[in-house]
mmCIF file with all atom_site columns, C-alpha atoms in Angstrom:
data_model
loop_
_atom_site.group_PDB
_atom_site.id
_atom_site.type_symbol
_atom_site.label_atom_id
_atom_site.label_alt_id
_atom_site.label_comp_id
_atom_site.label_asym_id
_atom_site.label_entity_id
_atom_site.label_seq_id
_atom_site.pdbx_PDB_ins_code
_atom_site.Cartn_x
_atom_site.Cartn_y
_atom_site.Cartn_z
_atom_site.occupancy
_atom_site.B_iso_or_equiv
_atom_site.pdbx_formal_charge
_atom_site.auth_seq_id
_atom_site.auth_comp_id
_atom_site.auth_asym_id
_atom_site.auth_atom_id
_atom_site.pdbx_PDB_model_num
ATOM 1   C CA . MET F 1 1   ? 0.032   -0.014 0.034   1.00 0.00 ? 51  MET F CA 1
ATOM 2   C CA . GLN F 1 2   ? 2.807   2.401  0.992   1.00 0.00 ? 52  GLN F CA 1
ATOM 3   C CA . ARG F 1 3   ? 4.585   1.815  -2.423  1.00 0.00 ? 53  ARG F CA 1
ATOM 4   C CA . ALA F 1 4   ? 1.307   1.985  -4.353  1.00 0.00 ? 54  ALA F CA 1
ATOM 5   C CA . LEU F 1 5   ? 0.640   5.507  -2.933  1.00 0.00 ? 55  LEU F CA 1
ATOM 6   C CA . GLY F 1 6   ? 4.186   6.588  -2.687  1.00 0.00 ? 56  GLY F CA 1
ATOM 7   C CA . ASP F 1 7   ? 3.758   9.328  -5.279  1.00 0.00 ? 57  ASP F CA 1
ATOM 8   C CA . VAL F 1 8   ? 0.883   11.018 -3.385  1.00 0.00 ? 58  VAL F CA 1
ATOM 9   C CA . ARG F 1 9   ? 1.816   14.629 -2.454  1.00 0.00 ? 59  ARG F CA 1
ATOM 10  C CA . ALA F 1 10  ? -1.430  16.159 -1.187  1.00 0.00 ? 60  ALA F CA 1
ATOM 11  C CA . LEU F 1 11  ? -4.554  14.884 0.547   1.00 0.00 ? 61  LEU F CA 1
ATOM 12  C CA . THR F 1 12  ? -7.864  16.567 -0.176  1.00 0.00 ? 62  THR F CA 1
ATOM 13  C CA . PHE F 1 13  ? -10.454 16.103 2.442   1.00 0.00 ? 63  PHE F CA 1
ATOM 14  C CA . ASP F 1 14  ? -14.246 16.149 2.386   1.00 0.00 ? 64  ASP F CA 1
ATOM 15  C CA . MET F 1 15  ? -15.131 18.265 5.444   1.00 0.00 ? 65  MET F CA 1
ATOM 16  C CA . PHE F 1 16  ? -18.862 17.733 6.269   1.00 0.00 ? 66  PHE F CA 1
ATOM 17  C CA . GLY F 1 17  ? -19.286 14.267 7.654   1.00 0.00 ? 67  GLY F CA 1
ATOM 18  C CA . THR F 1 18  ? -15.669 13.241 7.187   1.00 0.00 ? 68  THR F CA 1
ATOM 19  C CA . VAL F 1 19  ? -13.632 15.733 9.169   1.00 0.00 ? 69  VAL F CA 1
ATOM 20  C CA . LEU F 1 20  ? -16.515 17.593 10.875  1.00 0.00 ? 70  LEU F CA 1
ATOM 21  C CA . ASP F 1 21  ? -19.138 15.899 13.045  1.00 0.00 ? 71  ASP F CA 1
ATOM 22  C CA . LEU F 1 22  ? -22.480 17.117 11.661  1.00 0.00 ? 72  LEU F CA 1
ATOM 23  C CA . SER F 1 23  ? -24.779 15.093 13.976  1.00 0.00 ? 73  SER F CA 1
ATOM 24  C CA . GLY F 1 24  ? -22.834 16.088 17.104  1.00 0.00 ? 74  GLY F CA 1
ATOM 25  C CA . THR F 1 25  ? -23.990 19.699 16.631  1.00 0.00 ? 75  THR F CA 1
ATOM 26  C CA . LEU F 1 26  ? -27.094 19.569 14.535  1.00 0.00 ? 76  LEU F CA 1
ATOM 27  C CA . VAL F 1 27  ? -29.007 16.852 16.430  1.00 0.00 ? 77  VAL F CA 1
ATOM 28  C CA . PRO F 1 28  ? -28.619 18.914 19.747  1.00 0.00 ? 78  PRO F CA 1
ATOM 29  C CA . ALA F 1 29  ? -29.634 22.186 17.962  1.00 0.00 ? 79  ALA F CA 1
ATOM 30  C CA . LEU F 1 30  ? -32.895 20.367 16.692  1.00 0.00 ? 80  LEU F CA 1
ATOM 31  C CA . ARG F 1 31  ? -33.575 18.892 20.114  1.00 0.00 ? 81  ARG F CA 1
ATOM 32  C CA . GLU F 1 32  ? -33.222 22.332 21.776  1.00 0.00 ? 82  GLU F CA 1
ATOM 33  C CA . PHE F 1 33  ? -35.540 23.727 19.035  1.00 0.00 ? 83  PHE F CA 1
ATOM 34  C CA . LEU F 1 34  ? -38.105 21.064 19.603  1.00 0.00 ? 84  LEU F CA 1
ATOM 35  C CA . LEU F 1 35  ? -38.136 21.152 23.394  1.00 0.00 ? 85  LEU F CA 1
ATOM 36  C CA . ALA F 1 36  ? -38.408 24.959 23.489  1.00 0.00 ? 86  ALA F CA 1
ATOM 37  C CA . ARG F 1 37  ? -41.679 24.584 21.435  1.00 0.00 ? 87  ARG F CA 1
ATOM 38  C CA . GLY F 1 38  ? -43.015 21.472 23.104  1.00 0.00 ? 88  GLY F CA 1
ATOM 39  C CA . LEU F 1 39  ? -42.858 19.483 19.811  1.00 0.00 ? 89  LEU F CA 1
ATOM 40  C CA . PRO F 1 40  ? -42.811 15.665 20.014  1.00 0.00 ? 90  PRO F CA 1
ATOM 41  C CA . ALA F 1 41  ? -40.642 15.003 16.790  1.00 0.00 ? 91  ALA F CA 1
ATOM 42  C CA . ASP F 1 42  ? -37.454 12.880 17.052  1.00 0.00 ? 92  ASP F CA 1
ATOM 43  C CA . PRO F 1 43  ? -34.465 15.162 16.523  1.00 0.00 ? 93  PRO F CA 1
ATOM 44  C CA . ALA F 1 44  ? -32.265 12.359 15.214  1.00 0.00 ? 94  ALA F CA 1
ATOM 45  C CA . ALA F 1 45  ? -34.887 11.213 12.650  1.00 0.00 ? 95  ALA F CA 1
ATOM 46  C CA . LEU F 1 46  ? -35.305 14.898 11.620  1.00 0.00 ? 96  LEU F CA 1
ATOM 47  C CA . TRP F 1 47  ? -31.544 15.230 11.157  1.00 0.00 ? 97  TRP F CA 1
ATOM 48  C CA . ASP F 1 48  ? -31.383 11.945 8.960   1.00 0.00 ? 98  ASP F CA 1
ATOM 49  C CA . ASP F 1 49  ? -34.187 13.301 6.688   1.00 0.00 ? 99  ASP F CA 1
ATOM 50  C CA . TRP F 1 50  ? -32.588 16.812 6.637   1.00 0.00 ? 100 TRP F CA 1
ATOM 51  C CA . ARG F 1 51  ? -29.148 15.555 5.635   1.00 0.00 ? 101 ARG F CA 1
ATOM 52  C CA . THR F 1 52  ? -30.621 13.241 2.956   1.00 0.00 ? 102 THR F CA 1
ATOM 53  C CA . ARG F 1 53  ? -32.825 15.907 1.554   1.00 0.00 ? 103 ARG F CA 1
ATOM 54  C CA . GLN F 1 54  ? -29.804 18.360 1.454   1.00 0.00 ? 104 GLN F CA 1
ATOM 55  C CA . ARG F 1 55  ? -27.897 15.916 -0.817  1.00 0.00 ? 105 ARG F CA 1
ATOM 56  C CA . ILE F 1 56  ? -30.975 15.765 -3.080  1.00 0.00 ? 106 ILE F CA 1
ATOM 57  C CA . GLU F 1 57  ? -30.995 19.630 -3.256  1.00 0.00 ? 107 GLU F CA 1
ATOM 58  C CA . GLN F 1 58  ? -27.309 19.587 -4.079  1.00 0.00 ? 108 GLN F CA 1
ATOM 59  C CA . HIS F 1 59  ? -27.723 17.178 -6.902  1.00 0.00 ? 109 HIS F CA 1
ATOM 60  C CA . GLN F 1 60  ? -30.656 19.101 -8.322  1.00 0.00 ? 110 GLN F CA 1
ATOM 61  C CA . ASP F 1 61  ? -28.506 22.303 -8.140  1.00 0.00 ? 111 ASP F CA 1
ATOM 62  C CA . THR F 1 62  ? -25.846 20.698 -10.276 1.00 0.00 ? 112 THR F CA 1
ATOM 63  C CA . ILE F 1 63  ? -27.924 18.584 -12.683 1.00 0.00 ? 113 ILE F CA 1
ATOM 64  C CA . LEU F 1 64  ? -30.436 21.350 -13.529 1.00 0.00 ? 114 LEU F CA 1
ATOM 65  C CA . MET F 1 65  ? -27.753 24.080 -13.815 1.00 0.00 ? 115 MET F CA 1
ATOM 66  C CA . LEU F 1 66  ? -30.196 26.904 -12.661 1.00 0.00 ? 116 LEU F CA 1
ATOM 67  C CA . GLY F 1 67  ? -27.590 28.739 -10.757 1.00 0.00 ? 117 GLY F CA 1
ATOM 68  C CA . HIS F 1 68  ? -25.379 27.507 -7.891  1.00 0.00 ? 118 HIS F CA 1
ATOM 69  C CA . ARG F 1 69  ? -27.066 28.778 -4.661  1.00 0.00 ? 119 ARG F CA 1
ATOM 70  C CA . GLY F 1 70  ? -24.429 27.323 -2.328  1.00 0.00 ? 120 GLY F CA 1
ATOM 71  C CA . TYR F 1 71  ? -24.150 24.895 0.590   1.00 0.00 ? 121 TYR F CA 1
ATOM 72  C CA . LEU F 1 72  ? -26.025 26.836 3.330   1.00 0.00 ? 122 LEU F CA 1
ATOM 73  C CA . ASP F 1 73  ? -28.839 27.687 0.969   1.00 0.00 ? 123 ASP F CA 1
ATOM 74  C CA . SER F 1 74  ? -29.118 23.968 0.202   1.00 0.00 ? 124 SER F CA 1
ATOM 75  C CA . ALA F 1 75  ? -29.311 23.264 3.866   1.00 0.00 ? 125 ALA F CA 1
ATOM 76  C CA . ARG F 1 76  ? -31.985 25.924 4.283   1.00 0.00 ? 126 ARG F CA 1
ATOM 77  C CA . ARG F 1 77  ? -34.126 24.505 1.536   1.00 0.00 ? 127 ARG F CA 1
ATOM 78  C CA . ALA F 1 78  ? -33.618 20.967 2.851   1.00 0.00 ? 128 ALA F CA 1
ATOM 79  C CA . LEU F 1 79  ? -34.763 21.937 6.399   1.00 0.00 ? 129 LEU F CA 1
ATOM 80  C CA . VAL F 1 80  ? -37.842 23.664 5.020   1.00 0.00 ? 130 VAL F CA 1
ATOM 81  C CA . HIS F 1 81  ? -38.727 20.512 3.138   1.00 0.00 ? 131 HIS F CA 1
ATOM 82  C CA . THR F 1 82  ? -38.022 18.364 6.199   1.00 0.00 ? 132 THR F CA 1
ATOM 83  C CA . PHE F 1 83  ? -40.181 20.476 8.608   1.00 0.00 ? 133 PHE F CA 1
ATOM 84  C CA . ARG F 1 84  ? -43.034 20.269 6.041   1.00 0.00 ? 134 ARG F CA 1
ATOM 85  C CA . ARG F 1 85  ? -42.711 16.567 5.672   1.00 0.00 ? 135 ARG F CA 1
ATOM 86  C CA . HIS F 1 86  ? -42.869 16.045 9.439   1.00 0.00 ? 136 HIS F CA 1
ATOM 87  C CA . ALA F 1 87  ? -45.493 18.860 9.983   1.00 0.00 ? 137 ALA F CA 1
ATOM 88  C CA . VAL F 1 88  ? -43.178 20.776 12.275  1.00 0.00 ? 138 VAL F CA 1
ATOM 89  C CA . PRO F 1 89  ? -44.488 24.353 12.706  1.00 0.00 ? 139 PRO F CA 1
ATOM 90  C CA . HIS F 1 90  ? -41.784 26.889 11.963  1.00 0.00 ? 140 HIS F CA 1
ATOM 91  C CA . ASP F 1 91  ? -41.046 30.288 10.446  1.00 0.00 ? 141 ASP F CA 1
ATOM 92  C CA . GLU F 1 92  ? -38.059 31.667 8.503   1.00 0.00 ? 142 GLU F CA 1
ATOM 93  C CA . SER F 1 93  ? -36.262 32.798 11.575  1.00 0.00 ? 143 SER F CA 1
ATOM 94  C CA . ASP F 1 94  ? -36.335 29.184 13.060  1.00 0.00 ? 144 ASP F CA 1
ATOM 95  C CA . VAL F 1 95  ? -34.929 27.897 9.814   1.00 0.00 ? 145 VAL F CA 1
ATOM 96  C CA . LEU F 1 96  ? -32.208 30.417 9.572   1.00 0.00 ? 146 LEU F CA 1
ATOM 97  C CA . GLY F 1 97  ? -31.279 30.138 13.244  1.00 0.00 ? 147 GLY F CA 1
ATOM 98  C CA . LEU F 1 98  ? -30.769 26.294 12.809  1.00 0.00 ? 148 LEU F CA 1
ATOM 99  C CA . VAL F 1 99  ? -28.824 26.747 9.595   1.00 0.00 ? 149 VAL F CA 1
ATOM 100 C CA . GLN F 1 100 ? -26.391 29.022 11.620  1.00 0.00 ? 150 GLN F CA 1
ATOM 101 C CA . ALA F 1 101 ? -25.546 25.914 13.773  1.00 0.00 ? 151 ALA F CA 1
ATOM 102 C CA . PHE F 1 102 ? -23.246 24.832 10.771  1.00 0.00 ? 152 PHE F CA 1
ATOM 103 C CA . TYR F 1 103 ? -20.834 27.513 11.925  1.00 0.00 ? 153 TYR F CA 1
ATOM 104 C CA . ARG F 1 104 ? -20.422 25.680 15.221  1.00 0.00 ? 154 ARG F CA 1
ATOM 105 C CA . LEU F 1 105 ? -19.410 22.275 13.758  1.00 0.00 ? 155 LEU F CA 1
ATOM 106 C CA . ARG F 1 106 ? -16.453 20.589 15.448  1.00 0.00 ? 156 ARG F CA 1
ATOM 107 C CA . PRO F 1 107 ? -14.119 17.910 14.057  1.00 0.00 ? 157 PRO F CA 1
ATOM 108 C CA . PHE F 1 108 ? -14.341 14.280 15.031  1.00 0.00 ? 158 PHE F CA 1
ATOM 109 C CA . ASP F 1 109 ? -11.648 13.477 17.772  1.00 0.00 ? 159 ASP F CA 1
ATOM 110 C CA . ASP F 1 110 ? -10.019 10.926 15.467  1.00 0.00 ? 160 ASP F CA 1
ATOM 111 C CA . ALA F 1 111 ? -9.802  13.573 12.663  1.00 0.00 ? 161 ALA F CA 1
ATOM 112 C CA . GLN F 1 112 ? -8.197  16.082 14.901  1.00 0.00 ? 162 GLN F CA 1
ATOM 113 C CA . GLN F 1 113 ? -5.450  13.601 15.890  1.00 0.00 ? 163 GLN F CA 1
ATOM 114 C CA . GLY F 1 114 ? -5.089  12.066 12.495  1.00 0.00 ? 164 GLY F CA 1
ATOM 115 C CA . LEU F 1 115 ? -4.771  15.327 10.621  1.00 0.00 ? 165 LEU F CA 1
ATOM 116 C CA . LEU F 1 116 ? -1.884  16.383 12.931  1.00 0.00 ? 166 LEU F CA 1
ATOM 117 C CA . ARG F 1 117 ? -0.051  13.298 11.997  1.00 0.00 ? 167 ARG F CA 1
ATOM 118 C CA . LEU F 1 118 ? -0.843  13.404 8.249   1.00 0.00 ? 168 LEU F CA 1
ATOM 119 C CA . GLY F 1 119 ? 0.255   17.087 8.088   1.00 0.00 ? 169 GLY F CA 1
ATOM 120 C CA . GLU F 1 120 ? 3.866   15.833 8.942   1.00 0.00 ? 170 GLU F CA 1
ATOM 121 C CA . ARG F 1 121 ? 4.121   14.333 5.517   1.00 0.00 ? 171 ARG F CA 1
ATOM 122 C CA . TYR F 1 122 ? 1.396   15.693 3.172   1.00 0.00 ? 172 TYR F CA 1
ATOM 123 C CA . ARG F 1 123 ? -0.153  18.907 2.136   1.00 0.00 ? 173 ARG F CA 1
ATOM 124 C CA . LEU F 1 124 ? -3.570  19.063 3.732   1.00 0.00 ? 174 LEU F CA 1
ATOM 125 C CA . VAL F 1 125 ? -6.379  20.619 1.677   1.00 0.00 ? 175 VAL F CA 1
ATOM 126 C CA . ALA F 1 126 ? -10.050 21.086 2.350   1.00 0.00 ? 176 ALA F CA 1
ATOM 127 C CA . LEU F 1 127 ? -12.052 20.297 -0.751  1.00 0.00 ? 177 LEU F CA 1
ATOM 128 C CA . SER F 1 128 ? -15.565 20.996 0.222   1.00 0.00 ? 178 SER F CA 1
ATOM 129 C CA . ASN F 1 129 ? -19.150 21.452 -0.889  1.00 0.00 ? 179 ASN F CA 1
ATOM 130 C CA . GLY F 1 130 ? -19.286 24.081 1.643   1.00 0.00 ? 180 GLY F CA 1
ATOM 131 C CA . ASP F 1 131 ? -19.338 27.890 1.000   1.00 0.00 ? 181 ASP F CA 1
ATOM 132 C CA . GLN F 1 132 ? -15.923 29.469 0.949   1.00 0.00 ? 182 GLN F CA 1
ATOM 133 C CA . PRO F 1 133 ? -16.478 31.581 4.051   1.00 0.00 ? 183 PRO F CA 1
ATOM 134 C CA . LEU F 1 134 ? -17.981 28.750 6.093   1.00 0.00 ? 184 LEU F CA 1
ATOM 135 C CA . VAL F 1 135 ? -15.144 26.281 5.208   1.00 0.00 ? 185 VAL F CA 1
ATOM 136 C CA . GLU F 1 136 ? -12.521 28.953 6.077   1.00 0.00 ? 186 GLU F CA 1
ATOM 137 C CA . HIS F 1 137 ? -14.245 29.726 9.313   1.00 0.00 ? 187 HIS F CA 1
ATOM 138 C CA . LEU F 1 138 ? -14.490 26.064 10.410  1.00 0.00 ? 188 LEU F CA 1
ATOM 139 C CA . VAL F 1 139 ? -10.927 25.198 9.400   1.00 0.00 ? 189 VAL F CA 1
ATOM 140 C CA . GLY F 1 140 ? -9.519  28.426 10.967  1.00 0.00 ? 190 GLY F CA 1
ATOM 141 C CA . ASN F 1 141 ? -11.502 28.100 14.317  1.00 0.00 ? 191 ASN F CA 1
ATOM 142 C CA . GLY F 1 142 ? -11.953 24.340 14.844  1.00 0.00 ? 192 GLY F CA 1
ATOM 143 C CA . VAL F 1 143 ? -9.235  22.316 13.299  1.00 0.00 ? 193 VAL F CA 1
ATOM 144 C CA . ASP F 1 144 ? -5.880  21.927 15.088  1.00 0.00 ? 194 ASP F CA 1
ATOM 145 C CA . ALA F 1 145 ? -3.852  20.891 12.034  1.00 0.00 ? 195 ALA F CA 1
ATOM 146 C CA . GLU F 1 146 ? -2.709  23.482 9.527   1.00 0.00 ? 196 GLU F CA 1
ATOM 147 C CA . PHE F 1 147 ? -4.367  23.196 6.157   1.00 0.00 ? 197 PHE F CA 1
ATOM 148 C CA . HIS F 1 148 ? -2.375  24.310 3.104   1.00 0.00 ? 198 HIS F CA 1
ATOM 149 C CA . GLN F 1 149 ? -5.524  25.586 1.356   1.00 0.00 ? 199 GLN F CA 1
ATOM 150 C CA . CYS F 1 150 ? -9.273  25.648 1.606   1.00 0.00 ? 200 CYS F CA 1
ATOM 151 C CA . LEU F 1 151 ? -11.044 24.985 -1.813  1.00 0.00 ? 201 LEU F CA 1
ATOM 152 C CA . SER F 1 152 ? -14.793 25.366 -2.147  1.00 0.00 ? 202 SER F CA 1
ATOM 153 C CA . VAL F 1 153 ? -17.023 24.251 -5.012  1.00 0.00 ? 203 VAL F CA 1
ATOM 154 C CA . ASP F 1 154 ? -18.036 27.935 -5.163  1.00 0.00 ? 204 ASP F CA 1
ATOM 155 C CA . ARG F 1 155 ? -15.220 28.225 -7.589  1.00 0.00 ? 205 ARG F CA 1
ATOM 156 C CA . VAL F 1 156 ? -16.764 26.129 -10.237 1.00 0.00 ? 206 VAL F CA 1
ATOM 157 C CA . GLY F 1 157 ? -20.445 26.580 -9.302  1.00 0.00 ? 207 GLY F CA 1
ATOM 158 C CA . ARG F 1 158 ? -21.137 22.778 -9.111  1.00 0.00 ? 208 ARG F CA 1
ATOM 159 C CA . PHE F 1 159 ? -21.462 20.433 -6.116  1.00 0.00 ? 209 PHE F CA 1
ATOM 160 C CA . LYS F 1 160 ? -19.220 17.307 -5.799  1.00 0.00 ? 210 LYS F CA 1
ATOM 161 C CA . PRO F 1 161 ? -19.100 14.865 -7.383  1.00 0.00 ? 211 PRO F CA 1
ATOM 162 C CA . HIS F 1 162 ? -19.130 17.010 -10.574 1.00 0.00 ? 212 HIS F CA 1
ATOM 163 C CA . PRO F 1 163 ? -15.776 16.412 -12.340 1.00 0.00 ? 213 PRO F CA 1
ATOM 164 C CA . SER F 1 164 ? -15.053 20.206 -12.526 1.00 0.00 ? 214 SER F CA 1
ATOM 165 C CA . VAL F 1 165 ? -14.402 20.252 -8.798  1.00 0.00 ? 215 VAL F CA 1
ATOM 166 C CA . TYR F 1 166 ? -11.678 17.741 -8.831  1.00 0.00 ? 216 TYR F CA 1
ATOM 167 C CA . ARG F 1 167 ? -10.121 19.204 -11.911 1.00 0.00 ? 217 ARG F CA 1
ATOM 168 C CA . MET F 1 168 ? -10.179 22.619 -10.304 1.00 0.00 ? 218 MET F CA 1
ATOM 169 C CA . ALA F 1 169 ? -8.428  21.263 -7.248  1.00 0.00 ? 219 ALA F CA 1
ATOM 170 C CA . ALA F 1 170 ? -5.629  19.660 -9.290  1.00 0.00 ? 220 ALA F CA 1
ATOM 171 C CA . ALA F 1 171 ? -4.987  22.819 -11.243 1.00 0.00 ? 221 ALA F CA 1
ATOM 172 C CA . GLU F 1 172 ? -5.084  24.948 -8.004  1.00 0.00 ? 222 GLU F CA 1
ATOM 173 C CA . LEU F 1 173 ? -2.639  22.641 -6.329  1.00 0.00 ? 223 LEU F CA 1
ATOM 174 C CA . GLY F 1 174 ? -0.398  22.221 -9.364  1.00 0.00 ? 224 GLY F CA 1
ATOM 175 C CA . HIS F 1 175 ? -0.294  18.447 -9.048  1.00 0.00 ? 225 HIS F CA 1
ATOM 176 C CA . GLU F 1 176 ? -1.142  15.698 -11.396 1.00 0.00 ? 226 GLU F CA 1
ATOM 177 C CA . PRO F 1 177 ? -4.426  14.011 -10.358 1.00 0.00 ? 227 PRO F CA 1
ATOM 178 C CA . GLY F 1 178 ? -2.686  10.737 -9.399  1.00 0.00 ? 228 GLY F CA 1
ATOM 179 C CA . GLU F 1 179 ? -0.572  12.737 -6.925  1.00 0.00 ? 229 GLU F CA 1
ATOM 180 C CA . ILE F 1 180 ? -3.695  13.674 -4.910  1.00 0.00 ? 230 ILE F CA 1
ATOM 181 C CA . LEU F 1 181 ? -5.602  11.433 -2.434  1.00 0.00 ? 231 LEU F CA 1
ATOM 182 C CA . MET F 1 182 ? -9.194  12.356 -1.917  1.00 0.00 ? 232 MET F CA 1
ATOM 183 C CA . VAL F 1 183 ? -10.196 11.267 1.633   1.00 0.00 ? 233 VAL F CA 1
ATOM 184 C CA . ALA F 1 184 ? -13.998 11.111 2.275   1.00 0.00 ? 234 ALA F CA 1
ATOM 185 C CA . SER F 1 185 ? -16.544 9.109  4.379   1.00 0.00 ? 235 SER F CA 1
ATOM 186 C CA . HIS F 1 186 ? -19.016 9.302  1.424   1.00 0.00 ? 236 HIS F CA 1
ATOM 187 C CA . ALA F 1 187 ? -18.602 6.917  -1.516  1.00 0.00 ? 237 ALA F CA 1
ATOM 188 C CA . PHE F 1 188 ? -19.931 9.331  -3.989  1.00 0.00 ? 238 PHE F CA 1
ATOM 189 C CA . ASP F 1 189 ? -16.897 11.712 -3.234  1.00 0.00 ? 239 ASP F CA 1
ATOM 190 C CA . ILE F 1 190 ? -14.453 8.868  -3.890  1.00 0.00 ? 240 ILE F CA 1
ATOM 191 C CA . LEU F 1 191 ? -16.270 7.969  -7.169  1.00 0.00 ? 241 LEU F CA 1
ATOM 192 C CA . GLY F 1 192 ? -16.065 11.464 -8.432  1.00 0.00 ? 242 GLY F CA 1
ATOM 193 C CA . ALA F 1 193 ? -12.340 11.869 -7.462  1.00 0.00 ? 243 ALA F CA 1
ATOM 194 C CA . ARG F 1 194 ? -11.345 8.451  -8.974  1.00 0.00 ? 244 ARG F CA 1
ATOM 195 C CA . ALA F 1 195 ? -13.095 9.196  -12.188 1.00 0.00 ? 245 ALA F CA 1
ATOM 196 C CA . CYS F 1 196 ? -10.911 12.242 -12.537 1.00 0.00 ? 246 CYS F CA 1
ATOM 197 C CA . GLY F 1 197 ? -7.751  10.303 -11.885 1.00 0.00 ? 247 GLY F CA 1
ATOM 198 C CA . PHE F 1 198 ? -7.343  11.002 -8.147  1.00 0.00 ? 248 PHE F CA 1
ATOM 199 C CA . ARG F 1 199 ? -6.473  8.334  -5.596  1.00 0.00 ? 249 ARG F CA 1
ATOM 200 C CA . GLY F 1 200 ? -9.163  7.682  -3.061  1.00 0.00 ? 250 GLY F CA 1
ATOM 201 C CA . ALA F 1 201 ? -9.284  6.710  0.670   1.00 0.00 ? 251 ALA F CA 1
ATOM 202 C CA . TYR F 1 202 ? -12.699 5.757  2.005   1.00 0.00 ? 252 TYR F CA 1
ATOM 203 C CA . VAL F 1 203 ? -12.921 6.534  5.715   1.00 0.00 ? 253 VAL F CA 1
ATOM 204 C CA . ASN F 1 204 ? -15.844 4.290  6.380   1.00 0.00 ? 254 ASN F CA 1
ATOM 205 C CA . ARG F 1 205 ? -16.751 5.804  9.785   1.00 0.00 ? 255 ARG F CA 1
ATOM 206 C CA . TYR F 1 206 ? -20.457 4.971  9.274   1.00 0.00 ? 256 TYR F CA 1
ATOM 207 C CA . GLY F 1 207 ? -20.051 1.297  8.427   1.00 0.00 ? 257 GLY F CA 1
ATOM 208 C CA . LEU F 1 208 ? -21.648 1.572  4.989   1.00 0.00 ? 258 LEU F CA 1
ATOM 209 C CA . PRO F 1 209 ? -20.782 -0.538 1.940   1.00 0.00 ? 259 PRO F CA 1
ATOM 210 C CA . TYR F 1 210 ? -18.980 1.069  -0.904  1.00 0.00 ? 260 TYR F CA 1
ATOM 211 C CA . GLU F 1 211 ? -20.894 1.622  -4.307  1.00 0.00 ? 261 GLU F CA 1
ATOM 212 C CA . GLU F 1 212 ? -21.136 -1.027 -6.864  1.00 0.00 ? 262 GLU F CA 1
ATOM 213 C CA . SER F 1 213 ? -18.544 0.384  -9.066  1.00 0.00 ? 263 SER F CA 1
ATOM 214 C CA . SER F 1 214 ? -15.234 -0.316 -10.739 1.00 0.00 ? 264 SER F CA 1
ATOM 215 C CA . LEU F 1 215 ? -14.007 3.060  -9.382  1.00 0.00 ? 265 LEU F CA 1
ATOM 216 C CA . LEU F 1 216 ? -12.788 1.580  -6.079  1.00 0.00 ? 266 LEU F CA 1
ATOM 217 C CA . PRO F 1 217 ? -10.881 3.377  -3.378  1.00 0.00 ? 267 PRO F CA 1
ATOM 218 C CA . ASN F 1 218 ? -7.202  2.640  -3.021  1.00 0.00 ? 268 ASN F CA 1
ATOM 219 C CA . LEU F 1 219 ? -7.639  2.106  0.623   1.00 0.00 ? 269 LEU F CA 1
ATOM 220 C CA . GLU F 1 220 ? -10.413 1.877  3.196   1.00 0.00 ? 270 GLU F CA 1
ATOM 221 C CA . ALA F 1 221 ? -10.114 2.818  6.822   1.00 0.00 ? 271 ALA F CA 1
ATOM 222 C CA . ARG F 1 222 ? -12.348 2.952  9.898   1.00 0.00 ? 272 ARG F CA 1
ATOM 223 C CA . ASP F 1 223 ? -11.192 6.358  11.003  1.00 0.00 ? 273 ASP F CA 1
ATOM 224 C CA . PHE F 1 224 ? -8.398  8.774  10.553  1.00 0.00 ? 274 PHE F CA 1
ATOM 225 C CA . GLY F 1 225 ? -6.082  6.867  12.926  1.00 0.00 ? 275 GLY F CA 1
ATOM 226 C CA . GLU F 1 226 ? -6.209  3.809  10.702  1.00 0.00 ? 276 GLU F CA 1
ATOM 227 C CA . LEU F 1 227 ? -5.849  6.088  7.600   1.00 0.00 ? 277 LEU F CA 1
ATOM 228 C CA . ALA F 1 228 ? -2.565  7.585  9.022   1.00 0.00 ? 278 ALA F CA 1
ATOM 229 C CA . ASP F 1 229 ? -1.303  4.119  10.044  1.00 0.00 ? 279 ASP F CA 1
ATOM 230 C CA . THR F 1 230 ? -1.888  2.742  6.644   1.00 0.00 ? 280 THR F CA 1
ATOM 231 C CA . LEU F 1 231 ? -0.293  5.716  4.782   1.00 0.00 ? 281 LEU F CA 1
ATOM 232 C CA . PHE F 1 232 ? 2.658   5.813  7.100   1.00 0.00 ? 282 PHE F CA 1
ATOM 233 C CA . GLY F 1 233 ? 3.148   2.098  6.579   1.00 0.00 ? 283 GLY F CA 1
#
């Protein structure tokens, strides 16, 4: 494995759900919202539906090409849809207040520790669906490791896994695609990166099977500790 990935120079990271713990912040935010209003809905179930709907919003954004509205706006639209689906009373200020919770996201503990180790050997780069100011805020205020660069899909106006995102990253970093290892906990991100010539590391922190595809990750790890152990050989 070490020999096969010996030419990797940079690691690009999915941030939301791979480095940053979404449910650890957003489920408590939803719980607080529901308790304050005496509503019986399950915050964990709401979060699952919110997250799923946000991905649909992002795919529609890219496929329909009606104008890229960004990550936080996709989160807003997805939350409105989720509240309507679950018949949760709300107004615009409720939605906007919950969306602001994304600014309070914190990294997984294993990501904090693993990134510090990985930064000793590789350039660390955020390659995120998040809005540029949001990604810069979260990396600058919550991540202990030093990132070489924060790259947002805002630059191309398409969400991952659109090929333009990965090609933009390779051009920005000045590396051949095969010198970049995409690290993600979502198979679609690995698929998109591998299709563009990147290497791929699937951090399977959710215990989910990989997609049925010939575009396989070069390695799979349970968490960032195992990822660092594998890369350092």
